[in-house]
CSV table of C-alpha atoms in Angstrom, one decimal:
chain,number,residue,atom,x,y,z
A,279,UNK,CA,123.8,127.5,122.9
A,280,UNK,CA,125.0,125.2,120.5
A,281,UNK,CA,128.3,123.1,121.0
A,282,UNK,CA,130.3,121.2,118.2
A,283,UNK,CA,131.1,118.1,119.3
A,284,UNK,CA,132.9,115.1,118.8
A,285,UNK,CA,129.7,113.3,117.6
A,286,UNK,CA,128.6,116.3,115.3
A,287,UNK,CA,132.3,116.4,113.3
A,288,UNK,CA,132.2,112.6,112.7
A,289,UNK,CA,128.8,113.3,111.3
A,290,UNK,CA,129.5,116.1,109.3
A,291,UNK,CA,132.8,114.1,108.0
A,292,UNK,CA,130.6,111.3,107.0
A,293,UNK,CA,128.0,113.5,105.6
A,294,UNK,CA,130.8,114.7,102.9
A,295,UNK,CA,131.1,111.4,102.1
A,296,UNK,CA,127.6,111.0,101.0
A,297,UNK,CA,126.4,111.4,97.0
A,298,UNK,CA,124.0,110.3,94.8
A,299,UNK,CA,124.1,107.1,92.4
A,300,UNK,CA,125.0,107.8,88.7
A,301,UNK,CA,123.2,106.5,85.7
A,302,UNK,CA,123.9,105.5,82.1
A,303,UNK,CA,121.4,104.4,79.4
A,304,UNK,CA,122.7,100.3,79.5
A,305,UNK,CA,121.1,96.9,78.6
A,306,UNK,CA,121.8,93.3,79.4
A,307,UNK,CA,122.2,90.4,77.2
A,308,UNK,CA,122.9,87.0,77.2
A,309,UNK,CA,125.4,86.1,74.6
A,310,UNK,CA,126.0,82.1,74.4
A,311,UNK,CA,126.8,80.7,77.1
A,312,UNK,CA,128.1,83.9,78.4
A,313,UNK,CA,126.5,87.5,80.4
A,314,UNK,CA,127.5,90.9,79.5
A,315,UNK,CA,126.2,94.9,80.5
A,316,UNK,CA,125.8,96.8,77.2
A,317,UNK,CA,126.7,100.2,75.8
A,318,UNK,CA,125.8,101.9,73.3
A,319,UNK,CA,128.9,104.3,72.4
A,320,UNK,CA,127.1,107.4,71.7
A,321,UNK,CA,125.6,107.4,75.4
A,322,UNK,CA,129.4,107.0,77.5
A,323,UNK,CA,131.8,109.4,78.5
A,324,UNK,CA,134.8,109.6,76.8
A,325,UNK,CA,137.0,106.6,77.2
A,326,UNK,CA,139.6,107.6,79.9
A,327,UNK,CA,136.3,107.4,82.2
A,328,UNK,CA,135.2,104.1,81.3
A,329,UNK,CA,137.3,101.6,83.6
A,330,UNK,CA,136.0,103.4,87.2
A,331,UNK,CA,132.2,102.8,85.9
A,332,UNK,CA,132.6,99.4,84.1
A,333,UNK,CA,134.0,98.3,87.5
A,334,UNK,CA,131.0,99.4,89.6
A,335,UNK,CA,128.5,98.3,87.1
A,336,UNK,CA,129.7,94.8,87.4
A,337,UNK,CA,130.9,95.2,91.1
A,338,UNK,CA,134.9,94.5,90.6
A,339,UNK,CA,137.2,94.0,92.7
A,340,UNK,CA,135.2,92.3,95.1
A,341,UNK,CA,137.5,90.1,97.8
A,342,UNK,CA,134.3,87.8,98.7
A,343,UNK,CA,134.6,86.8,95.2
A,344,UNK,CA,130.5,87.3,94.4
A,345,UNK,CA,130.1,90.7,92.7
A,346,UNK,CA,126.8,91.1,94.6
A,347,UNK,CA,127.1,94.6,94.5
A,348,UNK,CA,126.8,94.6,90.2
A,349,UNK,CA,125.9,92.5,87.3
A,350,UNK,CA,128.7,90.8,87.8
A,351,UNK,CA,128.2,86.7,88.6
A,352,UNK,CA,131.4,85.8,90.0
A,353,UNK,CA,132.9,84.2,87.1
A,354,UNK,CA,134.7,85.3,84.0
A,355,UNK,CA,131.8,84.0,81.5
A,356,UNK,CA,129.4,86.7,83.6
A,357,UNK,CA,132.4,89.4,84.3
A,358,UNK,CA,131.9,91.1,80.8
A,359,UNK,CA,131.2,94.2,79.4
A,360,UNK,CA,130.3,94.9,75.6
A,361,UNK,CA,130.4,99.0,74.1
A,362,UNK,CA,128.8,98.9,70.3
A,363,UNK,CA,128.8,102.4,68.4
A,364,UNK,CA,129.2,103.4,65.0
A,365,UNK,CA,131.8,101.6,62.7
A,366,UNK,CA,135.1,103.2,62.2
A,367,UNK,CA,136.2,100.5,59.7
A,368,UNK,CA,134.9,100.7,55.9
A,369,UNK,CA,133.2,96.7,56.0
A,370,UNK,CA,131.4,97.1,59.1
A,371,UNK,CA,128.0,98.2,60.5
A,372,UNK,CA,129.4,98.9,64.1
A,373,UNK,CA,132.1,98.7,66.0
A,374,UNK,CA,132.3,96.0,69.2
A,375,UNK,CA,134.6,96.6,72.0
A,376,UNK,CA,134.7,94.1,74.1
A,377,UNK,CA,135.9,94.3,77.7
A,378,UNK,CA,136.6,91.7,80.7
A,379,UNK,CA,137.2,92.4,84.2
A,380,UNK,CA,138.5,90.6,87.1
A,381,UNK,CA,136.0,89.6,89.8
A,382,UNK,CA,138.8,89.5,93.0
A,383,UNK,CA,141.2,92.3,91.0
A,384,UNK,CA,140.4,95.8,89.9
A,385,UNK,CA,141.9,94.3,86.2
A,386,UNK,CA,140.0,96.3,83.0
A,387,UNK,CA,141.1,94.1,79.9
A,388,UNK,CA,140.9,94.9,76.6
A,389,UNK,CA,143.5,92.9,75.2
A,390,UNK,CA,140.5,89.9,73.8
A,391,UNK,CA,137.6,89.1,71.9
A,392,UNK,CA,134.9,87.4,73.4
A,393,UNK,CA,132.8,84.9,70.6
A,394,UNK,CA,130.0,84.2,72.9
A,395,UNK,CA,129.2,88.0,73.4
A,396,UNK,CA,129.4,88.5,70.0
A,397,UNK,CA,126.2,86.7,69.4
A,398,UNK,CA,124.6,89.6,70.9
A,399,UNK,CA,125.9,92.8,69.2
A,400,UNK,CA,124.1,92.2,65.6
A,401,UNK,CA,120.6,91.9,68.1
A,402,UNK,CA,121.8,95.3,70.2
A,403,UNK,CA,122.9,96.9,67.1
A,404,UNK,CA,119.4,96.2,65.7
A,405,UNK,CA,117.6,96.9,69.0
A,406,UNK,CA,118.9,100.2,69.6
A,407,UNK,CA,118.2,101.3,66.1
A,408,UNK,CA,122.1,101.4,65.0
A,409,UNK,CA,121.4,99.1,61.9
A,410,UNK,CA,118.2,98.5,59.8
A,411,UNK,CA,117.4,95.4,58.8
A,412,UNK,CA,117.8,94.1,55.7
A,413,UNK,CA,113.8,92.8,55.5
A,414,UNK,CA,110.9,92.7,57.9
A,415,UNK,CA,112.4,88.8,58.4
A,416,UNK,CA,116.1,89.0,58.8
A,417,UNK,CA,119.5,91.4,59.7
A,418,UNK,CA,123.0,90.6,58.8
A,419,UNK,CA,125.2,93.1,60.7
A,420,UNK,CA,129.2,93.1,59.9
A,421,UNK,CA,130.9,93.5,63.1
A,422,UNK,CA,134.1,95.5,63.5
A,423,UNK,CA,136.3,93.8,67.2
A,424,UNK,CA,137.9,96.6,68.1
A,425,UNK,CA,140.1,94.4,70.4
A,426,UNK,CA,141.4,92.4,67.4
A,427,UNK,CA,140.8,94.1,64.4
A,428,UNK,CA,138.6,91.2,62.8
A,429,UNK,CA,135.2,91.3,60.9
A,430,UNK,CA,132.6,89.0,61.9
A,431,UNK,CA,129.2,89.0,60.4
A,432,UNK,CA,125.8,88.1,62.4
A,433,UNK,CA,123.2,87.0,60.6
A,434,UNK,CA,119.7,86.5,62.7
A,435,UNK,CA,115.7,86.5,62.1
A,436,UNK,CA,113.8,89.9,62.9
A,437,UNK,CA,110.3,90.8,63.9
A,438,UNK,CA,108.6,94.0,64.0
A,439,UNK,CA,111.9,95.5,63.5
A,440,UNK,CA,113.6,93.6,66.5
A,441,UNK,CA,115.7,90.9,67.3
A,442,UNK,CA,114.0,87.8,67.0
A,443,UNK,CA,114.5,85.5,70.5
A,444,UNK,CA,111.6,82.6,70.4
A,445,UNK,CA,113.3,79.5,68.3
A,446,UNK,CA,113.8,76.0,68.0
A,447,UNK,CA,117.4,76.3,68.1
A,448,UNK,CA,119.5,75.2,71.4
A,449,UNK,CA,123.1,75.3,71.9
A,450,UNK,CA,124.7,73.2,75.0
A,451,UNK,CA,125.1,75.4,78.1
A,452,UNK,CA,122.0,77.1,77.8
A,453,UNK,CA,118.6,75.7,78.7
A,454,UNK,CA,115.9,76.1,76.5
A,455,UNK,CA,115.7,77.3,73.2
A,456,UNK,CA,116.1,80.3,70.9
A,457,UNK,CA,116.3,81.7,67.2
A,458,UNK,CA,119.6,80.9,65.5
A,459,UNK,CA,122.3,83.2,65.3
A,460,UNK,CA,125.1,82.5,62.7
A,461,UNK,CA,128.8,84.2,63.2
A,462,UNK,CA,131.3,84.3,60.3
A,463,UNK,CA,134.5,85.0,61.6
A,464,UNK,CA,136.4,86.5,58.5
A,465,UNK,CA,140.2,85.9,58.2
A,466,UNK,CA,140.0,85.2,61.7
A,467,UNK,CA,143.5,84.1,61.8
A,468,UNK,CA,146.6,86.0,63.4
A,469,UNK,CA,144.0,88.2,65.7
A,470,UNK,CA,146.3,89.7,68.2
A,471,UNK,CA,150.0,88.1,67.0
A,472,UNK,CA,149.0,88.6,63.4
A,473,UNK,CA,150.4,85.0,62.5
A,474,UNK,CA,148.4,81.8,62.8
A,475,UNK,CA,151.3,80.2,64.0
A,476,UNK,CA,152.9,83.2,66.1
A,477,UNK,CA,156.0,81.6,67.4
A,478,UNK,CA,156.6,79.6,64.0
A,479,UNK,CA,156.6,76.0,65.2
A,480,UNK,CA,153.5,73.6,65.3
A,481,UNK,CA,154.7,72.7,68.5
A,482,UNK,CA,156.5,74.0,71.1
A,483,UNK,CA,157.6,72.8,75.3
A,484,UNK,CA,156.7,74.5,78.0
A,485,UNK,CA,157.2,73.3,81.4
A,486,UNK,CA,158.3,69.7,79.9
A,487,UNK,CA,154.6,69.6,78.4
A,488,UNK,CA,154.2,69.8,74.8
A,489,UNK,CA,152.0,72.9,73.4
A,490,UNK,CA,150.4,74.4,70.3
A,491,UNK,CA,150.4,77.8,70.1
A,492,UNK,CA,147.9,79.0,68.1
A,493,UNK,CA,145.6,82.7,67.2
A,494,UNK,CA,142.6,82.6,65.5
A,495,UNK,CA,139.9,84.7,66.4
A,496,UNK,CA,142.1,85.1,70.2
A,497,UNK,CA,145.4,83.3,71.1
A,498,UNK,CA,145.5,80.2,72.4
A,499,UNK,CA,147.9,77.4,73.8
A,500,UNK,CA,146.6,73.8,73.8
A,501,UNK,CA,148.4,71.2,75.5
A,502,UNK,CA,147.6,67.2,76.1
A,503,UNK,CA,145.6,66.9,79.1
A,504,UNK,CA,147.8,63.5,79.6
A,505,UNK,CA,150.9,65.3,79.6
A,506,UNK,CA,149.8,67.2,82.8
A,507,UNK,CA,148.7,63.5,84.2
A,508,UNK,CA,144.8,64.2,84.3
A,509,UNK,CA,141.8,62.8,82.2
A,510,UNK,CA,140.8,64.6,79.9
A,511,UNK,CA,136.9,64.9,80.9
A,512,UNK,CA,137.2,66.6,84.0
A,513,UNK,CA,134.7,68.8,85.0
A,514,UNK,CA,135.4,72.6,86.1
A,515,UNK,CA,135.2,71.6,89.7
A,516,UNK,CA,137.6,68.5,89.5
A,517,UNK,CA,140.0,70.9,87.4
A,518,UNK,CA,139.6,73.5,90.2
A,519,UNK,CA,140.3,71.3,93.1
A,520,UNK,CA,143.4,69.3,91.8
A,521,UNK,CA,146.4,70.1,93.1
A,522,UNK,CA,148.5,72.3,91.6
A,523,UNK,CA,147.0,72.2,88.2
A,524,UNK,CA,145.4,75.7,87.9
A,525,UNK,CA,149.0,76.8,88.9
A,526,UNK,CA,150.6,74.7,86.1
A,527,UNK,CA,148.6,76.0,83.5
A,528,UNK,CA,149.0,79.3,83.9
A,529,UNK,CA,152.8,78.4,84.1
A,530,UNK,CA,152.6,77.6,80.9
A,531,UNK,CA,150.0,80.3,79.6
A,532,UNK,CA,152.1,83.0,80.5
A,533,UNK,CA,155.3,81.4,78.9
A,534,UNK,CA,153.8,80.5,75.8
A,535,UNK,CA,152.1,84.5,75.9
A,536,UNK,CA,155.9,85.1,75.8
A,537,UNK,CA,157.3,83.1,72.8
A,538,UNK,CA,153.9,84.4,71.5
A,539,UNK,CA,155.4,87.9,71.5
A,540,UNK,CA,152.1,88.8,73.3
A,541,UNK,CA,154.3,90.1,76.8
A,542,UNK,CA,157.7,90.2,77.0
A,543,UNK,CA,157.8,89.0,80.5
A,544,UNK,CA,155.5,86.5,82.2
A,545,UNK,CA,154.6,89.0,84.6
A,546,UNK,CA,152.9,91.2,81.6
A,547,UNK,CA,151.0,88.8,80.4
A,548,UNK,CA,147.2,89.4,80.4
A,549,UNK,CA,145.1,87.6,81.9
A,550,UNK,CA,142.6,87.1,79.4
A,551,UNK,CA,145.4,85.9,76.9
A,552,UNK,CA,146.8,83.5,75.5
A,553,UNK,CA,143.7,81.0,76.6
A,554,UNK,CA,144.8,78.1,77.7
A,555,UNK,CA,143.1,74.9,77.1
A,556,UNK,CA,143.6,70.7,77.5
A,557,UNK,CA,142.9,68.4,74.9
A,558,UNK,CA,142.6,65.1,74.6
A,559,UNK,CA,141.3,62.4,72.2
A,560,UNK,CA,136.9,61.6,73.1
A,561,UNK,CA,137.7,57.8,73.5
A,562,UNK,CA,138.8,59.2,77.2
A,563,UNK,CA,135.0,60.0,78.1
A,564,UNK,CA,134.2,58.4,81.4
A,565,UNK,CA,131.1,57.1,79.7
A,566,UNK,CA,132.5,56.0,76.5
A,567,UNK,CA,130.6,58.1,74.1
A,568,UNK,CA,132.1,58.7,70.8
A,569,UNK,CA,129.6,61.9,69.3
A,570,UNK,CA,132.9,64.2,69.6
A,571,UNK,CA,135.8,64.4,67.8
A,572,UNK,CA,137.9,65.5,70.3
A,573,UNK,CA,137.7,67.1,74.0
A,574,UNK,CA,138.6,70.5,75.2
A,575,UNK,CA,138.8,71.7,78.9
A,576,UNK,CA,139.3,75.5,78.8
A,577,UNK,CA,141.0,77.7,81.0
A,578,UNK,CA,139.4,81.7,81.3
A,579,UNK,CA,141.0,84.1,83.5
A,580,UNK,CA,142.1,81.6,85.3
A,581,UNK,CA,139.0,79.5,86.2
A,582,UNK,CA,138.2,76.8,84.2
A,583,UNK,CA,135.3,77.7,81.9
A,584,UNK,CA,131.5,76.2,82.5
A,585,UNK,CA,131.4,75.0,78.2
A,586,UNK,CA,134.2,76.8,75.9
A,587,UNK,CA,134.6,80.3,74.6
A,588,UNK,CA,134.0,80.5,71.1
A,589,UNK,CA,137.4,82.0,70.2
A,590,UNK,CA,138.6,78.9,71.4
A,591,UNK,CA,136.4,76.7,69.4
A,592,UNK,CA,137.8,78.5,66.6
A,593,UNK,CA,141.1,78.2,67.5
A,594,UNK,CA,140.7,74.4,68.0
A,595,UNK,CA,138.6,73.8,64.6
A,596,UNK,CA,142.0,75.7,62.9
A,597,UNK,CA,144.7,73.9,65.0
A,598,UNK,CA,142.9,70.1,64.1
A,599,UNK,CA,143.7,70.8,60.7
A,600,UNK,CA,147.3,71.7,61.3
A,601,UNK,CA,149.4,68.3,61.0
A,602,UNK,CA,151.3,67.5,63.8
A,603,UNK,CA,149.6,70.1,66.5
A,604,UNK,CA,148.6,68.9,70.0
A,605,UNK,CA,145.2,69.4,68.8
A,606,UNK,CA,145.0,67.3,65.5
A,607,UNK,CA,147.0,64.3,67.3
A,608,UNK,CA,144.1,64.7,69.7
A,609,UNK,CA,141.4,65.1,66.8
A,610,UNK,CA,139.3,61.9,65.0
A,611,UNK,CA,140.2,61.1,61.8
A,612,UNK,CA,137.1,60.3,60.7
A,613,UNK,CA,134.4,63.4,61.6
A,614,UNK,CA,131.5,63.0,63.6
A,615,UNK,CA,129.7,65.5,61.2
A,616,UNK,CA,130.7,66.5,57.9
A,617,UNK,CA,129.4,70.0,58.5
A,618,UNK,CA,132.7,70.4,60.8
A,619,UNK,CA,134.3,69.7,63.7
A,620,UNK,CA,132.3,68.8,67.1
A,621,UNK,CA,134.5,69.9,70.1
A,622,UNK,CA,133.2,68.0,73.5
A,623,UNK,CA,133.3,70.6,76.5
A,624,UNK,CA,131.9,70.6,80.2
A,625,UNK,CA,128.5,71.2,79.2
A,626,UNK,CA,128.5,69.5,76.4
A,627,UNK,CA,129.0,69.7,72.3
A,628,UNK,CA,129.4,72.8,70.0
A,629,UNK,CA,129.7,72.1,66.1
A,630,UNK,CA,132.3,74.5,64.4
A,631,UNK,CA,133.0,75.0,60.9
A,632,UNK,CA,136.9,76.1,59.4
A,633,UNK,CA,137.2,76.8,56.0
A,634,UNK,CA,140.8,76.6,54.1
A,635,UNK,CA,141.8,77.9,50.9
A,636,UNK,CA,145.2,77.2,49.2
A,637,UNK,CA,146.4,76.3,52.8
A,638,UNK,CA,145.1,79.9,54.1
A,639,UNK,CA,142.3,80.2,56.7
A,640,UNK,CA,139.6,82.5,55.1
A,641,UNK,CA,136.9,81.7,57.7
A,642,UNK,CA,135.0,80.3,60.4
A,643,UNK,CA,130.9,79.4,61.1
A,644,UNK,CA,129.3,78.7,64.5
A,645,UNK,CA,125.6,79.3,65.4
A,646,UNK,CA,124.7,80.2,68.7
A,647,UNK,CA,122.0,81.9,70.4
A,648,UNK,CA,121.3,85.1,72.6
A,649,UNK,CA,118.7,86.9,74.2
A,650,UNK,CA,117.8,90.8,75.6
A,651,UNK,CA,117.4,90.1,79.4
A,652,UNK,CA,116.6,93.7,80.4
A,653,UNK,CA,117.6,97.2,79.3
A,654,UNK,CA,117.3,100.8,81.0
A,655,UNK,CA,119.0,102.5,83.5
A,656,UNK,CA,122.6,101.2,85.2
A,657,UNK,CA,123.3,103.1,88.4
A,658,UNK,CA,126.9,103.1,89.2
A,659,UNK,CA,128.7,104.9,92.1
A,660,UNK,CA,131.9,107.2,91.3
């Protein structure tokens, strides 16, 4: 006869436990210097569903810090993912929503824009059929941020009705090379505050340590990386291991997300916004080179970032034109290249173009590259 034991109800318990993998349609790109999953919109759930999968497909929270069980790399710049769909906005092809997520927390953010990324949706949009190109050679696809609100047009090279990825073209970051991708950010300013300036001021103190609060394409404070003490070409690593500076910065990112209007406490504060960055004139490069105008150290989610998010280079090519910000006292007079301004990060240089008319910021240019690493099924666990 029979008997139901001890052993059989554990097994039986644990047997309830037990359920197959789901699976979405999904593909993987590399966007700049930056990693993300990728939807298309017609193949998700609706939208209250979409934080429990985007945290298993890129394996968030994870307390070991590693996302080894995602797509996730550990990092901000690899904790990403991107939804593209059909445009709800009258001058755009799609719609982008972008989405971060916190590698230690359970955090689902969709309070930013990520430029990097954004070199990716007008090759997805083409690649899964959601625009046509314009001829067998070339796409421009106008890109609706759902996150901000902004338009940003990608304009690429196509064949046989792809996205092109072979090229000449490198950007700093990245190894190897890749066809060009231009982004023009139109009326990129006031993304998220809906002012340039959002707390009125070209400068403001936070902490003791001056700071220019400034949103184009995302919000961003920039302080003098001398006011907090430190060079000004310290790599992620030596930003990450000095004392207390991590700390500080994010003292002064959540206060200046607060004059921002962005929070109204500290506490509420995203994490993905305001960025915070440090700035600092390029004669302070250990090895005296002088091919920058001006060095940035950024700050994403709280690590410091491996190059710099393209929102920020925006930001930075805006706030060097504003007399009297951190970022212009930090900024060359005299360009390194007349096609813009060249912003010196941890891996290297980025060119970045700002154009002004009657004092009003009507756009902003930078080329960067991306690539289709895989695409097919994503198997997540509910």
């Amino acid at each position: 006869m029979f008997r139901y034991t001890y052993r059989h109800r554990v097994a039986f318990s644990a047997r309830r436990h037990l359920s197959k993998q789901r699976s979405l349609p999904a593909a993987y790109y590399r966007g700049g210097t930056s990693r993300a999953v990728m939807f298309n919109q017609a193949h998700l759930p609706p939208r209250s569903e979409w934080d429990a999968i985007f945290r298993s497909v890129i394996g968030s929270p994870d307390p070991y810090g590693r996302q080894l069980d995602g797509l996730g790399g550990g990092i901000s710049s690899l904790s990403k993912v991107c939804v593209v769909g059909e445009s709800t906005h009258p001058d755009a092809d799609v719609d982008y929503t972008f989405v971060s997520l916190g590698v230690k927390n359970s955090d689902v953010d969709y309070s930013s824009n990520c430029g990097n990324m954004i070199s990716a949706i007008g090759p997805f949009a083409v690649d899964q059929k959601l625009v046509a190109p314009q001829t067998p050679d070339s796409a421009t696809v106008r890109i609706h941020n759902t996150n901000t609100g902004k338009i940003i047009t990608a304009s690429f090279p196509v064949v046989d009705g792809e996205a092109a990825s072979s090229g000449d073209f490198a950007i700093d970051g990245v190894a190897g090379t890749a066809a060009r991708i231009q982004l023009d950010f139109v009326n990129p300013a006031g993304s998220v505050t809906g002012k340039m300036l959002p707390t009125g001021q070209t400068r403001d103190e936070f902490d003791g340590v001056p700071a220019t609060c400034i949103d184009v394409a995302n919000p961003c404070v920039f302080v003098p990386a001398s006011s907090l003490g430190v060079r000004g070409d310290l790599t992620p690593d030596e930003i990450a291991a000095h004392p207390g500076l991590l700390q500080r910065l994010d003292s002064i990112r959540r206060q200046a997300g607060v004059k921002m209007r962005i929070a109204t406490t500290t506490d509420a504060v995203p994490g993905s916004i305001p960025k915070v960055c440090m700035v600092s004139p390029p004669l302070e490069l250990s090895k005296g080179q002088n091919s920058v105008d001006l060095l940035v150290r950024s700050i994403s989610v709280g690590q410091p970032h491996k190059a710099v998010p393209i929102t920020v280079a925006l930001a930075v090519s805006a706030a060097a034109r504003v007399v009297g910000s951190t970022v212009a006292d930090a900024t060359n007079k005299d360009r390194v290249s007349d096609a813009g301004l060249t912003i010196g990060h941890a891996s290297g240089n980025l060119l970045v173009g700002a154009r002004f008319e009657k004092n009003q910021l009507t756009a902003a240019t930078v080329f960067r590259t991306a690539r289709r690493l895989f695409e097919g099924q994503i198997y997540w666990k509910s």
